Short mmCIF file of C-alpha atoms in Angstrom, two decimals:
data_model
loop_
_atom_site.label_atom_id
_atom_site.label_comp_id
_atom_site.label_asym_id
_atom_site.label_seq_id
_atom_site.Cartn_x
_atom_site.Cartn_y
_atom_site.Cartn_z
CA ALA A 2 -2.42 19.43 4.36
CA GLN A 3 -4.22 16.16 4.93
CA LYS A 4 -7.71 15.97 3.95
CA ILE A 5 -8.31 12.65 5.65
CA THR A 6 -6.29 11.18 8.28
CA GLN A 7 -6.58 7.66 9.55
CA THR A 8 -3.95 7.09 12.67
CA GLN A 9 -4.29 3.32 13.04
CA PRO A 10 -2.03 1.65 10.63
CA GLY A 11 -3.19 -1.73 11.91
CA MET A 12 -5.82 -3.02 14.19
CA PHE A 13 -6.70 -6.58 15.77
CA VAL A 14 -9.92 -7.57 17.12
CA GLN A 15 -11.34 -10.89 18.30
CA GLU A 16 -14.25 -12.73 16.29
CA LYS A 17 -17.77 -11.26 17.43
CA GLU A 18 -16.37 -8.16 19.53
CA ALA A 19 -17.09 -4.85 18.12
CA VAL A 20 -13.83 -2.83 16.60
CA THR A 21 -13.78 1.04 16.21
CA LEU A 22 -11.72 2.23 12.99
CA ASP A 23 -10.66 6.21 13.60
CA CYS A 24 -11.02 8.79 10.95
CA THR A 25 -10.44 12.23 11.17
CA TYR A 26 -11.45 15.00 8.32
CA ASP A 27 -10.39 18.26 7.41
CA THR A 28 -12.64 20.76 5.27
CA SER A 29 -14.23 24.24 5.23
CA ASP A 30 -17.11 23.38 3.62
CA GLN A 31 -20.56 23.08 5.10
CA SER A 32 -21.50 20.67 2.55
CA TYR A 33 -19.46 17.23 2.35
CA GLY A 34 -19.94 13.71 2.48
CA LEU A 35 -17.82 11.09 4.13
CA PHE A 36 -17.82 7.13 3.36
CA TRP A 37 -16.18 4.12 4.38
CA TYR A 38 -15.01 1.54 1.91
CA LYS A 39 -13.59 -1.99 2.79
CA GLN A 40 -10.75 -3.48 0.32
CA PRO A 41 -10.02 -7.16 0.84
CA SER A 42 -6.57 -8.93 -0.44
CA SER A 43 -8.60 -9.34 -3.84
CA GLY A 44 -8.04 -5.62 -4.38
CA GLU A 45 -11.63 -4.62 -5.19
CA MET A 46 -12.86 -1.45 -2.98
CA ILE A 47 -16.12 -2.12 -1.47
CA PHE A 48 -18.71 0.77 -0.15
CA LEU A 49 -19.68 0.21 3.13
CA ILE A 50 -21.43 3.07 4.47
CA TYR A 51 -22.06 7.01 3.98
CA GLN A 52 -22.70 9.94 6.32
CA GLY A 53 -23.46 13.45 4.84
CA SER A 54 -22.91 16.72 6.63
CA TYR A 55 -25.95 17.49 7.16
CA ASP A 56 -27.50 13.97 8.58
CA GLU A 57 -28.25 14.31 11.92
CA GLN A 58 -28.42 10.74 12.44
CA ASN A 59 -24.99 8.62 12.58
CA ALA A 60 -25.73 6.48 9.48
CA THR A 61 -25.92 2.30 9.97
CA GLU A 62 -25.99 -0.27 7.50
CA GLY A 63 -25.94 -3.71 9.15
CA ARG A 64 -23.07 -4.39 11.30
CA TYR A 65 -21.73 -1.12 10.44
CA SER A 66 -22.52 2.06 11.56
CA LEU A 67 -20.50 5.45 11.56
CA ASN A 68 -20.24 7.46 14.66
CA PHE A 69 -20.01 11.09 13.46
CA GLN A 70 -19.21 13.77 15.55
CA LYS A 71 -19.00 16.83 13.53
CA ALA A 72 -17.54 19.37 15.97
CA ARG A 73 -14.41 17.10 16.09
CA LYS A 74 -14.31 16.44 12.67
CA SER A 75 -14.20 12.76 13.28
CA ALA A 76 -16.43 9.82 11.32
CA ASN A 77 -15.19 6.73 13.02
CA LEU A 78 -16.62 3.29 11.63
CA VAL A 79 -17.82 0.91 14.06
CA ILE A 80 -17.82 -2.46 13.09
CA SER A 81 -20.16 -4.81 15.65
CA ALA A 82 -19.81 -8.74 15.94
CA SER A 83 -16.82 -9.06 13.97
CA GLN A 84 -16.48 -11.82 11.47
CA LEU A 85 -13.30 -13.83 10.00
CA GLY A 86 -14.31 -12.03 6.53
CA ASP A 87 -13.77 -8.61 7.93
CA SER A 88 -10.27 -8.95 7.52
CA ALA A 89 -9.16 -6.20 5.14
CA MET A 90 -7.87 -2.76 4.56
CA TYR A 91 -10.55 -0.22 5.34
CA PHE A 92 -10.49 3.32 3.93
CA CYS A 93 -12.20 6.14 5.23
CA ALA A 94 -12.79 9.04 2.16
CA MET A 95 -14.41 12.57 2.04
CA ARG A 96 -15.93 14.29 -0.78
CA ASP A 97 -16.71 18.23 -0.68
CA MET A 98 -17.84 20.83 -2.74
CA ASN A 99 -14.47 22.79 -2.44
CA THR A 100 -12.63 20.26 -4.32
CA GLY A 101 -14.82 19.78 -7.39
CA ASN A 102 -16.29 16.53 -5.15
CA GLN A 103 -12.99 14.84 -5.97
CA PHE A 104 -12.66 11.69 -3.43
CA TYR A 105 -10.06 12.22 -0.82
CA PHE A 106 -8.81 9.00 0.59
CA GLY A 107 -7.10 7.98 3.95
CA THR A 108 -4.19 5.95 4.41
CA GLY A 109 -6.29 3.29 5.70
CA THR A 110 -6.30 0.76 8.43
CA SER A 111 -5.64 -2.91 7.92
CA LEU A 112 -8.03 -5.03 10.24
CA THR A 113 -7.17 -8.60 11.24
CA VAL A 114 -9.98 -10.67 12.92
CA ILE A 115 -8.55 -13.10 15.25
CA PRO A 116 -10.63 -16.41 15.80
CA GLU B 4 -27.13 -4.44 -11.52
CA ALA B 5 -23.75 -5.17 -13.26
CA GLY B 6 -20.75 -3.27 -11.49
CA VAL B 7 -17.87 -1.72 -12.94
CA ALA B 8 -15.99 -4.04 -15.04
CA GLN B 9 -12.14 -3.65 -15.54
CA SER B 10 -9.78 -5.50 -17.64
CA PRO B 11 -7.14 -7.17 -17.86
CA ARG B 12 -6.99 -8.12 -13.87
CA TYR B 13 -3.29 -8.49 -13.93
CA LYS B 14 -0.68 -7.30 -16.23
CA ILE B 15 3.32 -7.80 -16.12
CA ILE B 16 5.36 -5.58 -18.41
CA GLU B 17 9.05 -4.53 -18.73
CA LYS B 18 9.97 -0.83 -18.25
CA ARG B 19 9.64 1.30 -21.58
CA GLN B 20 6.94 -0.74 -22.61
CA SER B 21 3.26 0.17 -23.42
CA VAL B 22 -0.07 -0.88 -21.48
CA ALA B 23 -3.64 -0.20 -21.83
CA PHE B 24 -6.40 -0.71 -18.98
CA TRP B 25 -10.19 -0.75 -20.03
CA CYS B 26 -13.14 0.31 -17.96
CA ASN B 27 -17.22 0.12 -18.54
CA PRO B 28 -18.64 1.74 -15.82
CA ILE B 29 -22.06 1.21 -14.12
CA SER B 30 -24.87 1.77 -16.67
CA GLY B 31 -26.27 5.25 -16.80
CA HIS B 32 -22.84 6.67 -14.47
CA ALA B 33 -22.00 9.84 -16.03
CA THR B 34 -18.90 9.99 -13.99
CA LEU B 35 -15.84 8.02 -14.15
CA TYR B 36 -12.75 8.03 -12.57
CA TRP B 37 -9.18 6.61 -12.44
CA TYR B 38 -7.35 5.95 -9.45
CA GLN B 39 -3.35 4.63 -8.63
CA GLN B 40 -2.98 2.79 -5.83
CA ILE B 41 0.64 2.38 -4.80
CA LEU B 42 0.87 -0.86 -2.46
CA GLY B 43 0.07 0.68 1.48
CA GLN B 44 -1.49 3.47 0.35
CA GLY B 45 -4.92 5.22 -0.23
CA PRO B 46 -5.80 5.41 -3.92
CA LYS B 47 -4.65 8.51 -5.59
CA LEU B 48 -6.65 10.22 -8.61
CA LEU B 49 -5.53 10.42 -11.74
CA ILE B 50 -8.33 11.52 -14.24
CA GLN B 51 -11.91 12.10 -13.49
CA PHE B 52 -14.34 12.45 -16.77
CA GLN B 53 -17.82 13.83 -16.66
CA ASN B 54 -19.56 12.01 -19.82
CA ASN B 55 -16.92 12.18 -22.28
CA GLY B 56 -15.27 15.71 -21.15
CA VAL B 57 -12.46 15.67 -18.47
CA VAL B 58 -13.20 17.22 -15.09
CA ASP B 59 -9.88 16.83 -13.32
CA ASP B 60 -6.33 15.69 -14.56
CA SER B 61 -4.38 17.33 -12.66
CA GLN B 62 -2.44 14.50 -10.91
CA LEU B 63 -2.09 12.64 -14.32
CA PRO B 64 1.62 12.40 -15.29
CA LYS B 65 0.99 13.70 -18.89
CA ASP B 66 3.94 13.07 -20.52
CA ARG B 67 3.42 9.07 -20.17
CA PHE B 68 -0.36 8.81 -19.25
CA SER B 69 -3.26 9.32 -21.28
CA ALA B 70 -6.90 8.29 -20.86
CA GLU B 71 -10.04 8.74 -23.21
CA ARG B 72 -13.84 8.37 -22.65
CA LEU B 73 -14.62 9.08 -26.06
CA LYS B 74 -18.46 8.17 -26.15
CA GLY B 75 -19.02 8.94 -22.53
CA VAL B 76 -19.66 5.21 -21.58
CA ASP B 77 -16.20 3.09 -21.23
CA SER B 78 -12.61 4.47 -20.61
CA THR B 79 -9.27 3.74 -21.63
CA LEU B 80 -6.28 4.49 -19.48
CA LYS B 81 -2.96 4.19 -21.37
CA ILE B 82 0.92 4.33 -20.03
CA GLN B 83 3.55 4.87 -22.61
CA PRO B 84 6.50 4.08 -21.94
CA ALA B 85 6.00 2.89 -18.54
CA LYS B 86 8.45 2.87 -15.14
CA LEU B 87 9.17 1.07 -12.37
CA GLU B 88 7.38 3.42 -10.09
CA ASP B 89 3.88 3.00 -12.17
CA SER B 90 3.49 -0.45 -10.72
CA ALA B 91 0.57 -0.24 -8.62
CA VAL B 92 -3.14 -1.17 -8.61
CA TYR B 93 -5.30 0.63 -10.98
CA LEU B 94 -8.87 1.45 -10.17
CA CYS B 95 -11.55 2.47 -12.07
CA ALA B 96 -14.75 4.11 -10.55
CA SER B 97 -18.00 5.63 -11.48
CA SER B 98 -21.09 7.27 -9.85
CA LEU B 99 -23.97 8.68 -11.24
CA ARG B 100 -23.56 12.29 -11.06
CA LEU B 101 -20.72 14.94 -10.61
CA HIS B 102 -22.16 17.60 -8.41
CA SER B 103 -23.38 16.14 -5.52
CA SER B 104 -21.39 15.24 -2.32
CA THR B 105 -23.40 12.98 -1.53
CA ASP B 106 -22.89 10.93 -4.54
CA THR B 107 -21.25 7.37 -3.96
CA GLN B 108 -18.30 5.94 -6.38
CA TYR B 109 -18.53 2.34 -6.82
CA PHE B 110 -15.34 0.62 -7.98
CA GLY B 111 -14.15 -1.88 -10.36
CA PRO B 112 -11.54 -4.88 -9.27
CA GLY B 113 -8.96 -3.02 -10.45
CA THR B 114 -5.61 -3.83 -12.70
CA ARG B 115 -2.67 -4.93 -10.99
CA LEU B 116 0.43 -3.48 -12.92
CA THR B 117 3.90 -5.03 -12.15
CA VAL B 118 6.65 -3.15 -14.11
CA LEU B 119 9.84 -5.28 -14.19
#
């Protein structure tokens, strides 16, 4: 079974608008971490934001915030005030104690910011 | 603080040839990972080290792939012989410690391998 599901292969957003990238996860563990990475065309995976399963508040990092809904097992990334440089692939990942702390990645969402 | 270093950045070889990739993790990071990322897909873990020991190599095609981290710092991933389907980006990542679901992985720039 898929550990991480990203159902949006591609997304478009107008510059300066906000966009939400969806991510759902599957785990039976109580302790896990959720991560979002950005991968520009250069190929490097850039860490954006982290949410712990016990964190009561949604994580925020600058223009990035994570909409964490534990009961629904979703961890959507919200990018506010989109910029042209945000155009990239975005990957959701999970790490839980059941899998020896191995990271599981989703298939990614390609975001294009339109000027 | 220096990030994860990888070399080479690009490599083109013919099938059945051998190739090696090098990775130097962030200083002090005990855990090192090698991933294979095929175009259009998410990264797939090949092997995971804790210091100089292998934690997980269940998805490493051991008939042709090998990896080592002899001194618990830098690591080498080798493919011998290469196949066409090995064309991918090979990403190295490191994290501070193994037994923590909160620990973040930091990635290097990757090596883009093309097998002709």
